Amino acid sequence: MIYPQKTNCKMKLLRIYLLLIVCNATTTLCAQDVHFTQAEDAPLLLCPALAGMSNLDYRVALNYKKQWPGIGKGYNTINASIDLPAFRSAEAKRSRGSYLGAGLHIFKDFAGEAAFGVTNFGLTITGVTPLGYSSKASFGLQSGISQRSANADKLTWSTQYINGAYDKDGPGEGDRLTSIGYADWAFG
């Protein structure tokens, strides 16, 4: 026999849990990653599991993107990365054994007169194991530090216009713009 009272209570709890999960997911997804037209040429930004997945001894990627140059100082994005199969012996290379991959990347994304931007530096470690003759599986973890910054001295504020005239030394709002550093994690 099913008791309606208990079932109703369980449904309310389930709804509350689902609401909490949805709210948590939407509050943590509040950023956009840097992107390039040819994403496969920036493997460590695309997915941490790609570190060391090349058949080469090492792989270097250098990327530059200038977006919207006609509107003043548009977005400029610079990326450099290197990755390699680490701790892979010659025997493991021939027999297609498991190995680790390692990578390092740095990128800077900035735009506008105030150079609003993000700088990121990250280290990646990947475990790679063969599944067959021509396929591999990997799992990567990327740890990094990021900094968001802007040069507020290059901006003008409405409070700096006094009686219709611009006063460079007038009260501004630039003190609200500070450099913020934070940890950045990714896995894939």
PDB file of C-alpha atoms in Angstrom:
ATOM      1  CA  MET A   1       0.000   0.000   0.000  1.00  0.00           C
ATOM      2  CA  ILE A   2       1.338   3.430  -0.982  1.00  0.00           C
ATOM      3  CA  TYR A   3       0.813   6.258   1.404  1.00  0.00           C
ATOM      4  CA  PRO A   4       0.025   9.465  -0.498  1.00  0.00           C
ATOM      5  CA  GLN A   5       1.479  11.651   2.258  1.00  0.00           C
ATOM      6  CA  LYS A   6       4.987  10.096   2.011  1.00  0.00           C
ATOM      7  CA  THR A   7       5.039  10.087  -1.798  1.00  0.00           C
ATOM      8  CA  ASN A   8       4.060  13.751  -1.895  1.00  0.00           C
ATOM      9  CA  CYS A   9       6.877  14.599   0.560  1.00  0.00           C
ATOM     10  CA  LYS A  10       9.434  12.686  -1.524  1.00  0.00           C
ATOM     11  CA  MET A  11       8.340  14.515  -4.678  1.00  0.00           C
ATOM     12  CA  LYS A  12       8.756  17.880  -2.926  1.00  0.00           C
ATOM     13  CA  LEU A  13      12.265  16.915  -1.811  1.00  0.00           C
ATOM     14  CA  LEU A  14      13.120  15.735  -5.315  1.00  0.00           C
ATOM     15  CA  ARG A  15      11.933  19.048  -6.770  1.00  0.00           C
ATOM     16  CA  ILE A  16      13.991  20.996  -4.235  1.00  0.00           C
ATOM     17  CA  TYR A  17      17.120  18.954  -5.036  1.00  0.00           C
ATOM     18  CA  LEU A  18      16.623  19.437  -8.764  1.00  0.00           C
ATOM     19  CA  LEU A  19      16.115  23.172  -8.286  1.00  0.00           C
ATOM     20  CA  LEU A  20      19.337  23.400  -6.230  1.00  0.00           C
ATOM     21  CA  ILE A  21      21.280  21.496  -8.889  1.00  0.00           C
ATOM     22  CA  VAL A  22      19.983  23.734 -11.677  1.00  0.00           C
ATOM     23  CA  CYS A  23      20.712  26.908  -9.689  1.00  0.00           C
ATOM     24  CA  ASN A  24      24.211  25.729  -8.848  1.00  0.00           C
ATOM     25  CA  ALA A  25      24.964  24.781 -12.454  1.00  0.00           C
ATOM     26  CA  THR A  26      23.795  28.122 -13.815  1.00  0.00           C
ATOM     27  CA  THR A  27      25.767  30.183 -11.313  1.00  0.00           C
ATOM     28  CA  THR A  28      29.061  28.408 -11.958  1.00  0.00           C
ATOM     29  CA  LEU A  29      28.857  28.613 -15.759  1.00  0.00           C
ATOM     30  CA  CYS A  30      29.583  32.301 -16.146  1.00  0.00           C
ATOM     31  CA  ALA A  31      32.616  32.554 -18.466  1.00  0.00           C
ATOM     32  CA  GLN A  32      33.595  32.204 -22.067  1.00  0.00           C
ATOM     33  CA  ASP A  33      36.846  30.573 -23.056  1.00  0.00           C
ATOM     34  CA  VAL A  34      39.255  32.116 -25.468  1.00  0.00           C
ATOM     35  CA  HIS A  35      38.736  30.707 -28.960  1.00  0.00           C
ATOM     36  CA  PHE A  36      40.586  30.503 -32.250  1.00  0.00           C
ATOM     37  CA  THR A  37      39.289  29.864 -35.753  1.00  0.00           C
ATOM     38  CA  GLN A  38      41.325  26.670 -36.032  1.00  0.00           C
ATOM     39  CA  ALA A  39      40.745  25.245 -32.569  1.00  0.00           C
ATOM     40  CA  GLU A  40      42.738  22.087 -33.309  1.00  0.00           C
ATOM     41  CA  ASP A  41      45.855  24.277 -33.431  1.00  0.00           C
ATOM     42  CA  ALA A  42      45.444  25.163 -29.745  1.00  0.00           C
ATOM     43  CA  PRO A  43      45.172  21.641 -28.258  1.00  0.00           C
ATOM     44  CA  LEU A  44      45.723  22.504 -24.590  1.00  0.00           C
ATOM     45  CA  LEU A  45      42.989  25.152 -24.695  1.00  0.00           C
ATOM     46  CA  LEU A  46      40.647  22.762 -26.475  1.00  0.00           C
ATOM     47  CA  CYS A  47      40.946  19.838 -24.033  1.00  0.00           C
ATOM     48  CA  PRO A  48      43.548  18.933 -21.377  1.00  0.00           C
ATOM     49  CA  ALA A  49      43.387  15.271 -22.431  1.00  0.00           C
ATOM     50  CA  LEU A  50      45.156  16.173 -25.697  1.00  0.00           C
ATOM     51  CA  ALA A  51      48.509  16.826 -23.981  1.00  0.00           C
ATOM     52  CA  GLY A  52      51.024  14.254 -25.194  1.00  0.00           C
ATOM     53  CA  MET A  53      48.597  12.686 -27.678  1.00  0.00           C
ATOM     54  CA  SER A  54      50.733  13.594 -30.682  1.00  0.00           C
ATOM     55  CA  ASN A  55      52.996  10.968 -32.275  1.00  0.00           C
ATOM     56  CA  LEU A  56      55.778  13.568 -32.270  1.00  0.00           C
ATOM     57  CA  ASP A  57      58.482  13.902 -29.628  1.00  0.00           C
ATOM     58  CA  TYR A  58      56.979  17.292 -28.712  1.00  0.00           C
ATOM     59  CA  ARG A  59      54.414  19.699 -30.149  1.00  0.00           C
ATOM     60  CA  VAL A  60      54.605  23.507 -30.055  1.00  0.00           C
ATOM     61  CA  ALA A  61      51.655  25.764 -30.875  1.00  0.00           C
ATOM     62  CA  LEU A  62      51.765  29.533 -31.356  1.00  0.00           C
ATOM     63  CA  ASN A  63      48.515  31.365 -32.103  1.00  0.00           C
ATOM     64  CA  TYR A  64      47.558  34.994 -32.639  1.00  0.00           C
ATOM     65  CA  LYS A  65      44.094  36.361 -33.338  1.00  0.00           C
ATOM     66  CA  LYS A  66      43.049  39.953 -33.954  1.00  0.00           C
ATOM     67  CA  GLN A  67      39.283  40.360 -33.824  1.00  0.00           C
ATOM     68  CA  TRP A  68      37.313  43.483 -34.836  1.00  0.00           C
ATOM     69  CA  PRO A  69      40.303  45.696 -35.760  1.00  0.00           C
ATOM     70  CA  GLY A  70      38.026  48.301 -37.392  1.00  0.00           C
ATOM     71  CA  ILE A  71      36.472  49.472 -34.114  1.00  0.00           C
ATOM     72  CA  GLY A  72      39.562  50.854 -32.427  1.00  0.00           C
ATOM     73  CA  LYS A  73      41.494  48.450 -30.313  1.00  0.00           C
ATOM     74  CA  GLY A  74      39.563  45.219 -30.783  1.00  0.00           C
ATOM     75  CA  TYR A  75      40.291  41.875 -29.196  1.00  0.00           C
ATOM     76  CA  ASN A  76      43.847  40.562 -29.428  1.00  0.00           C
ATOM     77  CA  THR A  77      44.548  37.013 -28.324  1.00  0.00           C
ATOM     78  CA  ILE A  78      47.979  35.431 -28.027  1.00  0.00           C
ATOM     79  CA  ASN A  79      48.603  31.791 -27.095  1.00  0.00           C
ATOM     80  CA  ALA A  80      51.729  29.660 -26.780  1.00  0.00           C
ATOM     81  CA  SER A  81      51.834  26.029 -25.684  1.00  0.00           C
ATOM     82  CA  ILE A  82      54.098  23.014 -25.665  1.00  0.00           C
ATOM     83  CA  ASP A  83      53.201  19.428 -24.872  1.00  0.00           C
ATOM     84  CA  LEU A  84      54.978  16.088 -25.090  1.00  0.00           C
ATOM     85  CA  PRO A  85      54.639  12.446 -24.172  1.00  0.00           C
ATOM     86  CA  ALA A  86      56.532  12.226 -20.868  1.00  0.00           C
ATOM     87  CA  PHE A  87      57.991   9.131 -19.263  1.00  0.00           C
ATOM     88  CA  ARG A  88      57.483   7.143 -22.447  1.00  0.00           C
ATOM     89  CA  SER A  89      60.380   4.777 -22.970  1.00  0.00           C
ATOM     90  CA  ALA A  90      61.518   3.647 -26.411  1.00  0.00           C
ATOM     91  CA  GLU A  91      60.127   0.200 -25.595  1.00  0.00           C
ATOM     92  CA  ALA A  92      56.735   1.658 -24.641  1.00  0.00           C
ATOM     93  CA  LYS A  93      56.775   3.678 -27.866  1.00  0.00           C
ATOM     94  CA  ARG A  94      57.314   0.554 -29.968  1.00  0.00           C
ATOM     95  CA  SER A  95      54.856  -1.623 -28.057  1.00  0.00           C
ATOM     96  CA  ARG A  96      52.303   1.169 -27.750  1.00  0.00           C
ATOM     97  CA  GLY A  97      52.264   0.971 -23.949  1.00  0.00           C
ATOM     98  CA  SER A  98      50.673   3.418 -21.541  1.00  0.00           C
ATOM     99  CA  TYR A  99      52.420   6.690 -20.778  1.00  0.00           C
ATOM    100  CA  LEU A 100      51.939  10.167 -19.351  1.00  0.00           C
ATOM    101  CA  GLY A 101      51.620  13.386 -21.303  1.00  0.00           C
ATOM    102  CA  ALA A 102      52.632  16.811 -20.014  1.00  0.00           C
ATOM    103  CA  GLY A 103      51.961  20.303 -21.265  1.00  0.00           C
ATOM    104  CA  LEU A 104      52.420  23.979 -20.524  1.00  0.00           C
ATOM    105  CA  HIS A 105      50.433  26.905 -21.959  1.00  0.00           C
ATOM    106  CA  ILE A 106      50.104  30.644 -21.582  1.00  0.00           C
ATOM    107  CA  PHE A 107      47.619  32.986 -23.217  1.00  0.00           C
ATOM    108  CA  LYS A 108      46.697  36.635 -23.045  1.00  0.00           C
ATOM    109  CA  ASP A 109      43.416  38.073 -24.275  1.00  0.00           C
ATOM    110  CA  PHE A 110      42.953  41.874 -24.184  1.00  0.00           C
ATOM    111  CA  ALA A 111      40.735  44.493 -25.799  1.00  0.00           C
ATOM    112  CA  GLY A 112      39.948  48.187 -25.915  1.00  0.00           C
ATOM    113  CA  GLU A 113      41.732  51.320 -24.796  1.00  0.00           C
ATOM    114  CA  ALA A 114      41.814  50.080 -21.206  1.00  0.00           C
ATOM    115  CA  ALA A 115      43.216  46.697 -22.285  1.00  0.00           C
ATOM    116  CA  PHE A 116      40.525  44.749 -20.449  1.00  0.00           C
ATOM    117  CA  GLY A 117      41.901  41.258 -20.475  1.00  0.00           C
ATOM    118  CA  VAL A 118      42.750  37.876 -19.094  1.00  0.00           C
ATOM    119  CA  THR A 119      46.162  36.295 -18.697  1.00  0.00           C
ATOM    120  CA  ASN A 120      46.337  32.559 -18.013  1.00  0.00           C
ATOM    121  CA  PHE A 121      49.212  30.189 -17.295  1.00  0.00           C
ATOM    122  CA  GLY A 122      48.547  26.459 -16.958  1.00  0.00           C
ATOM    123  CA  LEU A 123      50.214  23.079 -16.489  1.00  0.00           C
ATOM    124  CA  THR A 124      48.655  19.880 -17.800  1.00  0.00           C
ATOM    125  CA  ILE A 125      49.211  16.207 -16.964  1.00  0.00           C
ATOM    126  CA  THR A 126      47.560  13.434 -18.956  1.00  0.00           C
ATOM    127  CA  GLY A 127      47.370   9.662 -18.653  1.00  0.00           C
ATOM    128  CA  VAL A 128      47.294   7.878 -22.031  1.00  0.00           C
ATOM    129  CA  THR A 129      46.603   4.205 -22.631  1.00  0.00           C
ATOM    130  CA  PRO A 130      46.197   2.347 -25.918  1.00  0.00           C
ATOM    131  CA  LEU A 131      42.857   0.741 -26.735  1.00  0.00           C
ATOM    132  CA  GLY A 132      43.979  -0.932 -29.929  1.00  0.00           C
ATOM    133  CA  TYR A 133      46.508  -0.533 -32.687  1.00  0.00           C
ATOM    134  CA  SER A 134      45.295   2.882 -33.833  1.00  0.00           C
ATOM    135  CA  SER A 135      43.272   4.251 -30.899  1.00  0.00           C
ATOM    136  CA  LYS A 136      44.091   5.686 -27.495  1.00  0.00           C
ATOM    137  CA  ALA A 137      42.161   6.844 -24.445  1.00  0.00           C
ATOM    138  CA  SER A 138      43.351   9.681 -22.260  1.00  0.00           C
ATOM    139  CA  PHE A 139      42.308  11.689 -19.237  1.00  0.00           C
ATOM    140  CA  GLY A 140      43.895  15.052 -18.506  1.00  0.00           C
ATOM    141  CA  LEU A 141      43.939  17.470 -15.608  1.00  0.00           C
ATOM    142  CA  GLN A 142      44.925  21.096 -16.072  1.00  0.00           C
ATOM    143  CA  SER A 143      45.797  23.447 -13.251  1.00  0.00           C
ATOM    144  CA  GLY A 144      46.485  27.109 -13.776  1.00  0.00           C
ATOM    145  CA  ILE A 145      46.328  30.645 -12.526  1.00  0.00           C
ATOM    146  CA  SER A 146      44.502  33.483 -14.233  1.00  0.00           C
ATOM    147  CA  GLN A 147      44.383  37.214 -13.829  1.00  0.00           C
ATOM    148  CA  ARG A 148      41.725  39.628 -15.055  1.00  0.00           C
ATOM    149  CA  SER A 149      42.893  43.212 -15.345  1.00  0.00           C
ATOM    150  CA  ALA A 150      42.290  46.621 -16.917  1.00  0.00           C
ATOM    151  CA  ASN A 151      44.064  49.976 -17.105  1.00  0.00           C
ATOM    152  CA  ALA A 152      41.444  52.341 -15.691  1.00  0.00           C
ATOM    153  CA  ASP A 153      43.620  55.416 -16.382  1.00  0.00           C
ATOM    154  CA  LYS A 154      42.708  55.127 -20.070  1.00  0.00           C
ATOM    155  CA  LEU A 155      38.955  55.403 -19.399  1.00  0.00           C
ATOM    156  CA  THR A 156      36.774  58.472 -18.973  1.00  0.00           C
ATOM    157  CA  TRP A 157      33.780  58.659 -16.648  1.00  0.00           C
ATOM    158  CA  SER A 158      30.677  60.842 -16.663  1.00  0.00           C
ATOM    159  CA  THR A 159      31.635  62.182 -13.230  1.00  0.00           C
ATOM    160  CA  GLN A 160      34.784  63.717 -14.796  1.00  0.00           C
ATOM    161  CA  TYR A 161      32.650  66.114 -16.860  1.00  0.00           C
ATOM    162  CA  ILE A 162      32.018  69.175 -14.725  1.00  0.00           C
ATOM    163  CA  ASN A 163      29.685  71.816 -16.182  1.00  0.00           C
ATOM    164  CA  GLY A 164      30.110  70.255 -19.617  1.00  0.00           C
ATOM    165  CA  ALA A 165      33.919  70.411 -19.572  1.00  0.00           C
ATOM    166  CA  TYR A 166      36.160  67.357 -19.180  1.00  0.00           C
ATOM    167  CA  ASP A 167      38.435  67.380 -16.137  1.00  0.00           C
ATOM    168  CA  LYS A 168      41.077  64.640 -16.338  1.00  0.00           C
ATOM    169  CA  ASP A 169      41.699  64.868 -12.580  1.00  0.00           C
ATOM    170  CA  GLY A 170      37.995  64.874 -11.725  1.00  0.00           C
ATOM    171  CA  PRO A 171      36.384  62.111  -9.699  1.00  0.00           C
ATOM    172  CA  GLY A 172      36.326  58.846 -11.606  1.00  0.00           C
ATOM    173  CA  GLU A 173      35.272  55.302 -10.992  1.00  0.00           C
ATOM    174  CA  GLY A 174      38.556  53.654 -11.913  1.00  0.00           C
ATOM    175  CA  ASP A 175      39.244  52.623  -8.334  1.00  0.00           C
ATOM    176  CA  ARG A 176      36.551  49.976  -8.762  1.00  0.00           C
ATOM    177  CA  LEU A 177      38.605  48.253 -11.474  1.00  0.00           C
ATOM    178  CA  THR A 178      41.242  46.122  -9.888  1.00  0.00           C
ATOM    179  CA  SER A 179      43.307  43.195 -10.971  1.00  0.00           C
ATOM    180  CA  ILE A 180      41.801  39.903  -9.840  1.00  0.00           C
ATOM    181  CA  GLY A 181      43.704  36.614  -9.698  1.00  0.00           C
ATOM    182  CA  TYR A 182      42.091  33.203  -9.400  1.00  0.00           C
ATOM    183  CA  ALA A 183      42.767  29.485  -9.803  1.00  0.00           C
ATOM    184  CA  ASP A 184      41.677  27.836 -13.027  1.00  0.00           C
ATOM    185  CA  TRP A 185      41.026  24.072 -13.293  1.00  0.00           C
ATOM    186  CA  ALA A 186      40.008  21.937 -16.222  1.00  0.00           C
ATOM    187  CA  PHE A 187      39.729  18.230 -16.922  1.00  0.00           C
ATOM    188  CA  GLY A 188      38.845  16.191 -19.919  1.00  0.00           C
TER     189      GLY A 188
END
